[in-house]
Coordinates of C-alpha atoms in Angstrom, one line a residue:
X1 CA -72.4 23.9 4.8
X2 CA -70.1 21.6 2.9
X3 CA -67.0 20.7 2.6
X4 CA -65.5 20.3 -0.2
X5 CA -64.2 16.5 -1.6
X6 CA -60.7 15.9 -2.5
X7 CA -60.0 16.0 -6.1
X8 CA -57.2 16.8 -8.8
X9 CA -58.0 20.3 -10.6
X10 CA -56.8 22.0 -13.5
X11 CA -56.1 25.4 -14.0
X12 CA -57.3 28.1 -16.4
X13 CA -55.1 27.0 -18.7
X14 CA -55.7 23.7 -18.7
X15 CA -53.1 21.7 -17.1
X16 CA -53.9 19.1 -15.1
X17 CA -52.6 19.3 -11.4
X18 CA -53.1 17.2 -7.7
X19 CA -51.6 19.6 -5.3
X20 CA -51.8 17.2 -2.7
X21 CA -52.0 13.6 -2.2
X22 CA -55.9 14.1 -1.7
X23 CA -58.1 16.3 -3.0
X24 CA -60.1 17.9 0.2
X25 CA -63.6 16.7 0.3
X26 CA -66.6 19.6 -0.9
X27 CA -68.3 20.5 2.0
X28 CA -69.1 20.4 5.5
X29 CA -72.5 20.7 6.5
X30 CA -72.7 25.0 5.7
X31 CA -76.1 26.8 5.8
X32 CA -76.4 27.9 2.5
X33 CA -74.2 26.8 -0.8
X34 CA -71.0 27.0 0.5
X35 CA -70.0 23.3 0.9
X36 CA -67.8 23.8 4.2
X37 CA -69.0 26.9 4.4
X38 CA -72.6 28.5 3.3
X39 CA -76.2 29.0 1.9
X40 CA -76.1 30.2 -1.3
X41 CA -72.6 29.3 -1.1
X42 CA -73.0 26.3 0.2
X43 CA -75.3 24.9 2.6
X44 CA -74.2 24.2 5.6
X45 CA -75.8 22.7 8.5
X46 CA -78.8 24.3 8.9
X47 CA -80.2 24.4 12.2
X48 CA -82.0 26.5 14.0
X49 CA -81.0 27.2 17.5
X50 CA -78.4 29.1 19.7
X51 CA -75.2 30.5 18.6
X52 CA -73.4 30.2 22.3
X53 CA -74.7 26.5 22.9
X54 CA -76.2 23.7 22.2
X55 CA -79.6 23.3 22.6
X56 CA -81.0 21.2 25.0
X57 CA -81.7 18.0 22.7
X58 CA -77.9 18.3 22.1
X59 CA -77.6 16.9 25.3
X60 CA -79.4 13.4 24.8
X61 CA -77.2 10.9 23.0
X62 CA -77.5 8.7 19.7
X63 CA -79.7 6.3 20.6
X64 CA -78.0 2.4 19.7
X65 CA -80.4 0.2 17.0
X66 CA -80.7 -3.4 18.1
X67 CA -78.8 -5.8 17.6
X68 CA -81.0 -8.2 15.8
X69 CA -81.8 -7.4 12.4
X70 CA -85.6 -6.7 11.9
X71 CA -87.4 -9.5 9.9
X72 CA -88.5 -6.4 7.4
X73 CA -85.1 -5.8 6.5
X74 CA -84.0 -9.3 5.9
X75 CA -84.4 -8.9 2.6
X76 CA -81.8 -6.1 2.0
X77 CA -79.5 -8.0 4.6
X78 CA -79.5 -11.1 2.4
X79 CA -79.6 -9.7 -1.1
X80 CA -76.5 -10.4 -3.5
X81 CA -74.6 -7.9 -5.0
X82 CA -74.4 -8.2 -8.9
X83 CA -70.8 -7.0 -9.9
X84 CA -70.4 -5.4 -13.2
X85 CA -67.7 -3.6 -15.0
X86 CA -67.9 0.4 -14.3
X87 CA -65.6 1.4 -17.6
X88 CA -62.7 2.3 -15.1
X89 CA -59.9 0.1 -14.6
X90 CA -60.1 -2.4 -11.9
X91 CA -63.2 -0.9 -10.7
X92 CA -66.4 -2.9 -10.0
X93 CA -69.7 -1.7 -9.9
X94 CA -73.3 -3.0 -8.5
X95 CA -76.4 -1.4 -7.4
X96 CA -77.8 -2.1 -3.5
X97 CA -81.2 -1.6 -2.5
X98 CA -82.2 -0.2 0.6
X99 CA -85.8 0.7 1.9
X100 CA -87.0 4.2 1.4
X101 CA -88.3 4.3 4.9
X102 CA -87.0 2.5 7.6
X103 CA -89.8 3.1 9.7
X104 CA -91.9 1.0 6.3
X105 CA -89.2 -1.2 4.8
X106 CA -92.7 -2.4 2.5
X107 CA -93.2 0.8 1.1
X108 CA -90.6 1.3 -1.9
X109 CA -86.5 1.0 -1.8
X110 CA -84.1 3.0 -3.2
X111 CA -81.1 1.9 -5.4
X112 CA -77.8 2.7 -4.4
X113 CA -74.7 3.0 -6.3
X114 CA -71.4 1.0 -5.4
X115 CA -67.7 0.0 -6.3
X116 CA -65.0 -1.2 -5.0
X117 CA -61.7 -2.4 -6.1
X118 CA -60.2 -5.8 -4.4
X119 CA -57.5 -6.2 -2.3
X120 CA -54.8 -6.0 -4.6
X121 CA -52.1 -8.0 -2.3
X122 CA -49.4 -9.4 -1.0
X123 CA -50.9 -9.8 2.3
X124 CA -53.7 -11.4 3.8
X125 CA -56.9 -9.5 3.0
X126 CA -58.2 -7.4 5.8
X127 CA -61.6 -7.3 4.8
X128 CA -63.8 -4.1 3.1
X129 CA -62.4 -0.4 3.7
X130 CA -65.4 2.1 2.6
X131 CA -64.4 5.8 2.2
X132 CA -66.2 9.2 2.1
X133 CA -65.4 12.2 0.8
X134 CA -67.5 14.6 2.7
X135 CA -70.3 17.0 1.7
X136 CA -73.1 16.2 2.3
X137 CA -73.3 15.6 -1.5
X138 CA -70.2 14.2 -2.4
X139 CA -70.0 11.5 -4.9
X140 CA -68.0 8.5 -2.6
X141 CA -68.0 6.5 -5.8
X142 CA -66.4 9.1 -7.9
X143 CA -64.1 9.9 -4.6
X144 CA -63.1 5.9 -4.9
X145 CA -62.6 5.9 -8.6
X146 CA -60.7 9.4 -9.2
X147 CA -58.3 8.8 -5.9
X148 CA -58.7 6.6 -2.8
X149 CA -58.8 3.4 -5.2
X150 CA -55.5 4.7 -6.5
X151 CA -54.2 7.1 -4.6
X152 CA -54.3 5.6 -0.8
X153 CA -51.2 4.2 0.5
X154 CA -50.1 1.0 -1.7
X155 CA -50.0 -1.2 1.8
X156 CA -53.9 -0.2 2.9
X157 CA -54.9 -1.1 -1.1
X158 CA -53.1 -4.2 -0.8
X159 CA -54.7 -5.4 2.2
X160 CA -58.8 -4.2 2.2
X161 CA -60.9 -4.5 -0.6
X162 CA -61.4 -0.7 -1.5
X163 CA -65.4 0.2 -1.4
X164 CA -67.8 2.9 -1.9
X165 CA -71.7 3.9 -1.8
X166 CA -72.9 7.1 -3.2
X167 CA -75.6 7.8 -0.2
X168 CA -78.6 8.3 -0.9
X169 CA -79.6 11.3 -2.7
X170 CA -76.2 11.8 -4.4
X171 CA -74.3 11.6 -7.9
X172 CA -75.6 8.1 -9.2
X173 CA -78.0 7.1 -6.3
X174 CA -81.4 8.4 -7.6
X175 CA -79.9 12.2 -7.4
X176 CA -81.9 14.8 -6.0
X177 CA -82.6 17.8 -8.7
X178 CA -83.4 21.7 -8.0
X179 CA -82.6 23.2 -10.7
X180 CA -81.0 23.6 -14.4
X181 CA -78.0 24.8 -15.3
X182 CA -78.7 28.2 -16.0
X183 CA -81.4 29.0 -13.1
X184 CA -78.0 27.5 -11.1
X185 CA -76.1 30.1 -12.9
X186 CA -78.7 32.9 -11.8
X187 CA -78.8 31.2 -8.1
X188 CA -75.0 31.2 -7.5
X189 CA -74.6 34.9 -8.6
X190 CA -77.2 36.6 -6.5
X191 CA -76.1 39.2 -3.9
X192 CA -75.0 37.5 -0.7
X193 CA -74.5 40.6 0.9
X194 CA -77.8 42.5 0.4
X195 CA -78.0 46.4 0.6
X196 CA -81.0 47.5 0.6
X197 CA -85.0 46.0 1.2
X198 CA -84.9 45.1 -2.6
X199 CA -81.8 42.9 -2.5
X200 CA -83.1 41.3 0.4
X201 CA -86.3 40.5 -1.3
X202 CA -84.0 39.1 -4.3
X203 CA -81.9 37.0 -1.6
X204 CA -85.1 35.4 -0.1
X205 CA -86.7 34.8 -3.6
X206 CA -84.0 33.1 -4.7
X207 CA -83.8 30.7 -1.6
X208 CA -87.3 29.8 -2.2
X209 CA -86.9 29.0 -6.0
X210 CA -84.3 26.7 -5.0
X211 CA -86.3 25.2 -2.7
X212 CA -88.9 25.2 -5.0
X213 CA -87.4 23.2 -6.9
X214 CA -86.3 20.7 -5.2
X215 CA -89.1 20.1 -3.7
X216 CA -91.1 19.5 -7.3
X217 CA -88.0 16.9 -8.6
X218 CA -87.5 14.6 -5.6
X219 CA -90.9 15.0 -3.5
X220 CA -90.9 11.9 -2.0
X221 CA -86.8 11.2 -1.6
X222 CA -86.5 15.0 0.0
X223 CA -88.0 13.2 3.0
X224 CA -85.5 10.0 3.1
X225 CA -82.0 11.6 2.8
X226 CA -81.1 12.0 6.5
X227 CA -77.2 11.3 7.8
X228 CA -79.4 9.0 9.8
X229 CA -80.7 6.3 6.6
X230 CA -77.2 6.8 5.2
X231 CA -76.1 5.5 8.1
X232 CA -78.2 2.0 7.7
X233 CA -78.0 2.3 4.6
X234 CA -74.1 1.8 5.1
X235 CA -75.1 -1.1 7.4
X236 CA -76.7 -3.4 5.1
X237 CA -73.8 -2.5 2.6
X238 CA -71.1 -4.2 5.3
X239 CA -73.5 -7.1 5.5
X240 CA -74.0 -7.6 2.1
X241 CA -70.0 -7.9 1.7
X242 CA -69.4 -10.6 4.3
X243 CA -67.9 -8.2 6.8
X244 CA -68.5 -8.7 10.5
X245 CA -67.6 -5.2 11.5
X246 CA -67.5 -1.5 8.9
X247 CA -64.3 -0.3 8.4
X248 CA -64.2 3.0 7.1
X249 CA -62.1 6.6 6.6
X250 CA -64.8 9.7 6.4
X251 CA -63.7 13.2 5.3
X252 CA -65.4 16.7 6.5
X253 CA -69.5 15.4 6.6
X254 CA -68.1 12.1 6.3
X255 CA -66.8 11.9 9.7
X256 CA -70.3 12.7 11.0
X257 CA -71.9 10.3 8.9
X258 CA -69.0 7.7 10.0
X259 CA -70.0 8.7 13.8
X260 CA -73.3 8.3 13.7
X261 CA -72.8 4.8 12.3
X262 CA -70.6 4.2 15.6
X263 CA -73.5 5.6 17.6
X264 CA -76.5 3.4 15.9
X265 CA -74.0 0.1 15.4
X266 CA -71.3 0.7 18.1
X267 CA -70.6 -3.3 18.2
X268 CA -70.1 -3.0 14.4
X269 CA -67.8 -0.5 14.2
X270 CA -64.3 -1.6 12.9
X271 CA -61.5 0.6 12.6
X272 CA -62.9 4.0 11.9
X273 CA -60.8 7.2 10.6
X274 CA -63.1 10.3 11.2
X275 CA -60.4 13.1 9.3
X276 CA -61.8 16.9 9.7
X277 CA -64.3 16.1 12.2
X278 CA -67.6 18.0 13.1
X279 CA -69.8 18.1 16.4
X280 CA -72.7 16.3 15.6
X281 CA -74.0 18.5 19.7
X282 CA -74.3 22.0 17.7
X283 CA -77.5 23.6 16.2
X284 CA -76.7 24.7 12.7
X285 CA -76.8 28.5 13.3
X286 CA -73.6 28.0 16.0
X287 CA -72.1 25.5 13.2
X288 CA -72.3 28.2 10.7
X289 CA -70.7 30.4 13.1
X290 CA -68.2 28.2 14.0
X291 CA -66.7 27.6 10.8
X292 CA -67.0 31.7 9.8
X293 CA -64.4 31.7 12.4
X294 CA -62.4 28.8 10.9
X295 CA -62.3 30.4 7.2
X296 CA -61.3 33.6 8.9
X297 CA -58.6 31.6 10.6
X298 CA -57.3 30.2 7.6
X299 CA -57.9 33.6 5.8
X300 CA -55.2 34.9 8.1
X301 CA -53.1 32.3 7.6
X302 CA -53.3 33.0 3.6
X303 CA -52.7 36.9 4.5
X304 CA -49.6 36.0 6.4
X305 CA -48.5 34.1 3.8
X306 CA -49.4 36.0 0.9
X307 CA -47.6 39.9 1.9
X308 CA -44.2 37.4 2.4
X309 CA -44.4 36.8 -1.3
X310 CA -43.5 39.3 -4.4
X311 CA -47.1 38.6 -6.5
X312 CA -49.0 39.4 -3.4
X313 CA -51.8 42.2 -4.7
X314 CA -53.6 42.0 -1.5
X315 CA -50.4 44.7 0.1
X316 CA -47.7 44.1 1.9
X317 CA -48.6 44.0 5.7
X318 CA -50.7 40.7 7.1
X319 CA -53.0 43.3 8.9
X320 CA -53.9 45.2 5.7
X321 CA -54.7 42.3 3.4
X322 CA -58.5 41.6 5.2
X323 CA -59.6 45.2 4.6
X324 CA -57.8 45.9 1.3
X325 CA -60.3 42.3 -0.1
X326 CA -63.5 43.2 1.7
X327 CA -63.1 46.6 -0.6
X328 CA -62.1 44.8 -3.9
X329 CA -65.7 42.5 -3.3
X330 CA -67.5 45.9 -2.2
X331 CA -66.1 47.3 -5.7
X332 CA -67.7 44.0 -7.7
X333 CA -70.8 44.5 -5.7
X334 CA -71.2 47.9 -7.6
X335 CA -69.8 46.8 -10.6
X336 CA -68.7 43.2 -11.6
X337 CA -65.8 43.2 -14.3
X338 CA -65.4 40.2 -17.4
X339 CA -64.9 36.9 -17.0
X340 CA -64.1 35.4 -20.3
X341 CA -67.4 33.2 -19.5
X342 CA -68.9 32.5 -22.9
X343 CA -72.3 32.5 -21.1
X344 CA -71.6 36.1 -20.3
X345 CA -71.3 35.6 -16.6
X346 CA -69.2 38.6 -14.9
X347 CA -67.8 38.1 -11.8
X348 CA -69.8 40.0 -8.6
X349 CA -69.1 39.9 -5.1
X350 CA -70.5 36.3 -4.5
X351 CA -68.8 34.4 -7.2
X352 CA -65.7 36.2 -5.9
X353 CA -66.2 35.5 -2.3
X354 CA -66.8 31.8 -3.3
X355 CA -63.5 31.5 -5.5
X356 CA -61.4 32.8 -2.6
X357 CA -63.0 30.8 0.1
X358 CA -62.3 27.5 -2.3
X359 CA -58.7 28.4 -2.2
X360 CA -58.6 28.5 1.5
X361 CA -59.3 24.4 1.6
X362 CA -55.7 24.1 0.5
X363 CA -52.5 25.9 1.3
X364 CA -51.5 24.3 -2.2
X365 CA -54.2 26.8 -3.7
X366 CA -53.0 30.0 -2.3
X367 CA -50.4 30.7 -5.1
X368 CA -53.1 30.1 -7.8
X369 CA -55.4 32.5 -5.5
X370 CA -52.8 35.1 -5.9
X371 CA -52.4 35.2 -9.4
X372 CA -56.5 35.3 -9.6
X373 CA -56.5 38.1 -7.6
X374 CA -53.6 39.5 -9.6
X375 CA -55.3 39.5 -12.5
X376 CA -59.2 40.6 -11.4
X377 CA -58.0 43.9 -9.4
X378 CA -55.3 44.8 -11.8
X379 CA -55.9 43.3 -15.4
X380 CA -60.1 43.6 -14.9
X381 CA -59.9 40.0 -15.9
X382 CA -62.2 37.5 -13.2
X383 CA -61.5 34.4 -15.3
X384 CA -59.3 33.0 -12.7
X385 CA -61.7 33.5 -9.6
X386 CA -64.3 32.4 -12.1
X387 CA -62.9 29.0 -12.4
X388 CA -62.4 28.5 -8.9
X389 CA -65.8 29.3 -8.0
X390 CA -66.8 27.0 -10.5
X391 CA -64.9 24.1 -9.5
X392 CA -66.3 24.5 -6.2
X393 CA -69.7 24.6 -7.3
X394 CA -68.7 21.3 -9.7
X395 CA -70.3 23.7 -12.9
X396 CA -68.9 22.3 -16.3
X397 CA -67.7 23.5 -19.1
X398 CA -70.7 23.7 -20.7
X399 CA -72.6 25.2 -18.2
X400 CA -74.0 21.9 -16.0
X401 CA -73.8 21.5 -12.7
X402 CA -73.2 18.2 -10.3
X403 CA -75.8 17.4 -7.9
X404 CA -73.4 18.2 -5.3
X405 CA -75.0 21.3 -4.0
X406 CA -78.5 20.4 -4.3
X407 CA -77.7 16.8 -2.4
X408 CA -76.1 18.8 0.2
X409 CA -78.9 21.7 0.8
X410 CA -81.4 18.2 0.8
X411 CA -79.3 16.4 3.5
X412 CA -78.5 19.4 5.6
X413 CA -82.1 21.0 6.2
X414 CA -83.3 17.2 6.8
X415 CA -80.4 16.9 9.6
X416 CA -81.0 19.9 11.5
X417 CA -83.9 22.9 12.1
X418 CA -82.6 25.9 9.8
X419 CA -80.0 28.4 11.3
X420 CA -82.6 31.2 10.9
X421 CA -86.2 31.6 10.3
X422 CA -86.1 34.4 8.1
X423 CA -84.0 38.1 7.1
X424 CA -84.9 39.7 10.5
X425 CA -83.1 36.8 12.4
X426 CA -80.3 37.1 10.4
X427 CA -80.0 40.9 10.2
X428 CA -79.7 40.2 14.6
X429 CA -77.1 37.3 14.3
X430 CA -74.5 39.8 11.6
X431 CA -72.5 41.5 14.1
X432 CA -71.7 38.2 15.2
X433 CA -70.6 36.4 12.3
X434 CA -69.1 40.0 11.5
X435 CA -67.1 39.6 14.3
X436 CA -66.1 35.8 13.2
X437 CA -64.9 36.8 10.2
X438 CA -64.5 40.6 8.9
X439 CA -64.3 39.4 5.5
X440 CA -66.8 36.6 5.0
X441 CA -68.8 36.9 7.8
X442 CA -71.8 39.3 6.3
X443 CA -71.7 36.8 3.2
X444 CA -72.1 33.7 5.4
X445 CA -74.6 34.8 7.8
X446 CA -77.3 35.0 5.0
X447 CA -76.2 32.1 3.3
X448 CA -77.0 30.4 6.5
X449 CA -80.6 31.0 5.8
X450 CA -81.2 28.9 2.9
X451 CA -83.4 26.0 5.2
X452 CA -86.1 28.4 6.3
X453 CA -88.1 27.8 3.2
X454 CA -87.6 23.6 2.6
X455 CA -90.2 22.0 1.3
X456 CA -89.5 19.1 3.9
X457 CA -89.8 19.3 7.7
X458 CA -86.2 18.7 9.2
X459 CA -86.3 15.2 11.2
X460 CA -83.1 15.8 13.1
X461 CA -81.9 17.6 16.4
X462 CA -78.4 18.2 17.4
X463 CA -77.3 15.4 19.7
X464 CA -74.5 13.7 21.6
X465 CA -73.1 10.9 19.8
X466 CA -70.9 8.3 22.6
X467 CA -70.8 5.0 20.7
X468 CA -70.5 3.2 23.7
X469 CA -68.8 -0.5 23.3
X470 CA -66.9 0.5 19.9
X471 CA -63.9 -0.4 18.7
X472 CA -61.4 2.4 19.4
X473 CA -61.9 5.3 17.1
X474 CA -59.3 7.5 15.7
X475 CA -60.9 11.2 15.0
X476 CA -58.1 13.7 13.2
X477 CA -58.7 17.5 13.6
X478 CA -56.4 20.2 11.6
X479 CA -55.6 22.9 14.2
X480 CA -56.4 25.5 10.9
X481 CA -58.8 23.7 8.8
X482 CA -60.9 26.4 7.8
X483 CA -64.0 24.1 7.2
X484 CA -64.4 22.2 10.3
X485 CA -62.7 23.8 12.8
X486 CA -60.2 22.3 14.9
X487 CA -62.7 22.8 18.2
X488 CA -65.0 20.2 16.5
X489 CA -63.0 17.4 16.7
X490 CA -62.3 17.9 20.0
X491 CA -65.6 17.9 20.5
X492 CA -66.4 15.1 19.2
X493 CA -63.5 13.3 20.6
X494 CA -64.9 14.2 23.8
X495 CA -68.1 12.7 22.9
X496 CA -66.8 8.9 21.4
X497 CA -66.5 7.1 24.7
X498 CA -63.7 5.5 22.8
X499 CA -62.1 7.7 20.9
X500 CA -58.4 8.7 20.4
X501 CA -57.9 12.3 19.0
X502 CA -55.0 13.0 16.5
X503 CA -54.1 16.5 15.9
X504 CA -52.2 18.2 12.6
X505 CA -50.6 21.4 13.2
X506 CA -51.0 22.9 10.1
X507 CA -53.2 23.9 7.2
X508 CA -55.5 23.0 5.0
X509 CA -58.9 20.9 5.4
X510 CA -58.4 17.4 7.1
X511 CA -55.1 15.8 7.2
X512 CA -54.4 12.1 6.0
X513 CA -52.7 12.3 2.6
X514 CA -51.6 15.8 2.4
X515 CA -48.2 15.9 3.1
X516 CA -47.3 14.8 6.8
X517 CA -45.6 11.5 7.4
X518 CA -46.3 11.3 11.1
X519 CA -50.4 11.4 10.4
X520 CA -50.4 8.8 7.3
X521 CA -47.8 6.3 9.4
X522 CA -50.6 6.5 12.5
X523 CA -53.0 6.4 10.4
X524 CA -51.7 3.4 8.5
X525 CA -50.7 2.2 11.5
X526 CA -53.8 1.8 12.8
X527 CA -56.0 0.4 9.5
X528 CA -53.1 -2.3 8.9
X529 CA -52.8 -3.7 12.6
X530 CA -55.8 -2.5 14.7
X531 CA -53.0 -0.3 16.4
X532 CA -54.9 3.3 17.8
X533 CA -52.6 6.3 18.3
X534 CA -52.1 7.4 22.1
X535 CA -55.1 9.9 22.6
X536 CA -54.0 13.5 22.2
X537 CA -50.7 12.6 19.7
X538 CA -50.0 15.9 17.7
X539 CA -48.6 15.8 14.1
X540 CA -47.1 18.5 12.2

């Protein structure tokens, strides 16, 4: 699943707009495509396993690396970072090398893209602050350039040097490739909600061309993209930059990648933000449910909203707006209507479902939601749902995609064993999901199947993660973030022996930046003078 990373967007039209102070990051660890959320939609967690529990392995806890840095990683410990110009203002950019395989540093590297922005003062200088945006798959360096280097509180710029790594895998740090951009065209509209034997067979066959084709790109790196290296990959970064302890803010996926770096290096962790946090203790399939239930959540939220206002085309009571959607995406499964695309895409069910649940990342969204939906069951015209299924998939204009959702299938079915093992384990798991979430839940249980056919074994388990001897940790859950549900992050609070949990009451996927005063102050609070909230202190 993924989540999706904070960026500005523009509308049909056009004009440029930042709803928010932060973009929300692309994806959460879903099964499928869906960033935060599925498969074929975005791949989420994939892991095999229970949906009550989780499995027994979840029990054991991150294991801490030693102290002492191995003499076959001296190397990457003491290498220098060659700073260059990166074409953006203020920006700096280098390349860091990292062993493919920790297990045999000897045995080839792989080269890393980083930038940072200094400490722009007054103030003494704190030391590095490296951000994530979430994913898996998001580009941290574009994240850095587009918003955090700019956008973060003027105080927290002033006083860290501003720093980020694409991990490996992602954007510019040897990218993992599946496919072109029109086989991704062909991938992203197939029916998630198969009817019949032969749009199953179409479902599975497009899961294993995906696949497929990862596989023949990136043999080699399909096999070195865990959360895990990304982790000590992130290690020799902080060495490299003179910094005794990692001080960092991690969105969605970047929270578990930010915890697992607590878990391995608990004794160099600094101040750590963990904002939209998921429970690294949970097999994929219940992490797929789990966040079913949070789009529904947030669904209802949006339905609640949307009958108060006049445009609303969904009806006019909160209870009636679920069932009156599921039948507009049953009508484009019979019959897709025009899109304006000039590539003569028409928008079906799944590109549909997809530009609706991208709306649900951001109450700011829901009035350009409305008007898409406005204009696709009344005008026939799915230009508008089109777009924001294509912003969420990061497709271009002319037709290219990102590597954002093939870095996050890569990651996810590395992390974890797949949800499902194939359509009959699925087909047994829907009237749960169904249950989750009327509306998305049919959709997101067989996006959830996307890992049974990797061409890589997965080399992760669910597990505890307890960090024992860090720093106080701050980890922020939304109590409607549709993406990484609210549960999570106490969850993982639970888990960080010293963690403090902040809570937003509201909306919306993660919280620092969006809107409330009382989060960014703690938060501020917190990466300006070491000071960690009381645990349990609520926001609105």
């Amino acid at each position: 699943m993924q989540i999706r990373r904070p960026h500005p967007t523009r509308d049909p039209g056009g004009r440029s707009r930042r709803p928010h102070a932060r973009p929300h990051p692309h994806g959460v660890r879903a099964a499928g495509v869906l960033l935060a959320v599925t498969a074929l939609v975005v791949p989420a967690c994939s892991t095999g396993g229970s949906t009550s529990s989780a499995s027994p392995a979840a029990q054991a806890g991150l294991a801490a690396l030693p102290q002492a840095t191995p003499d076959a990683l001296a190397p990457y410990y003491g290498q220098k970072l060659s700073w260059r110009g990166c074409g953006v203002p203020d920006f700096e950019c280098a390349t860091l090398r990292a062993p493919l395989d920790y297990a045999e540093p000897a045995k080839g590297e792989v080269r890393l893209a980083v930038s940072r922005k200094k400490a722009t003062g007054p103030g003494e200088r704190i030391g590095s602050l490296l951000v994530n945006p979430g994913g898996p798959g998001g580009s941290a360096v574009g994240y850095l350039q587009a918003y955090a280097g700019i956008g973060y509180p003027a105080e927290v710029r002033a006083r860290y040097d501003m720093v980020a790594v694409d991990p490996r895998g992602v954007a510019r740090s040897e990218p993992v490739e599946c496919l072109d951009g029109p086989d991704m065209d062909t991938y992203t509209q197939t029916d998630l909600t198969p009817d019949d034997g032969a749009e199953r067979s179409a479902l599975v066959d497009s899961y294993r061309t995906f696949a497929e084709g990862c596989g023949a790109d990136s043999p080699k790196l399909l096999r070195h993209v865990s959360t895990v290296e990304a982790a000590r990959d992130m290690d020799i970064l902080r060495a490299v930059l003179g910094d005794g302890r990692l001080n960092y803010v991690g969105a969605s996926y970047g929270t578990f990648l930010g915890a697992t770096y607590a878990g391995l290096f608990p004794k160099r962790a600094g101040r750590l933000v963990l904002d939209g946090a998921m429970d690294p203790s949970l097999p994929a399939r219940r992490l797929n449910l789990d966040q079913t239930a949070g789009f529904e959540t947030a669904f209802r939220a949006f339905a609640r909203d949307c009958v108060q206002q006049p445009d609303c085309p969904l009806g006019k009571k909160a209870d009636d707006v679920g069932d009156n959607l599921k039948a507009f995406f049953e009508e484009l499964d019979r019959r897709p209507i025009p899109a304006g695309d000039v590539d003569g895409r028409r928008l079906g069910e799944s590109l549909a479902t997809i530009g609706v649940i991208a709306a649900m990342y951001d109450e700011a969204a829901w009035a350009q939601l409305r008007e898409a939906l406005t204009s696709a069951m009344r005008d026939n015209d799915g230009a508008g749902l089109l777009f924001l299924a294509d912003s969420y998939y990061e497709r271009d204009a002319d037709g290219g995609y990102s590597n954002l959702m093939f870095a996050n299938a890569a990651v996810n079915c590395l992390d974890l064993p797949a949800a499902f093992d194939g359509p009959e384990q699925v087909e047994a798991a829907l009237p749960a999901f169904e249950n989750a979430s009327p509306v998305f839940g049919e959709g997101l249980a067989w996006a959830s199947l996307n890992c049974a056919y990797w061409p890589v074994a997965p080399t992760g388990e669910p597990h505890r993660i307890e960090a024992k001897g860090a720093a106080p940790i701050v980890v922020v859950g939304t109590t409607r973030d549709p993406a990484t549900p609210y549960r999570w992050a106490r969850s993982l609070a639970a888990q960080l022996s010293s963690a403090r949990l902040l809570t937003y009451e509201g909306d919306g996927h993660t919280a620092y930046g969006r809107g409330s005063d009382c989060i960014d102050r703690t938060i501020n609070a917190y990466l300006l003078r070491g000071t960690p909230p009381t645990d349990r202190k609520r926001c609105s």
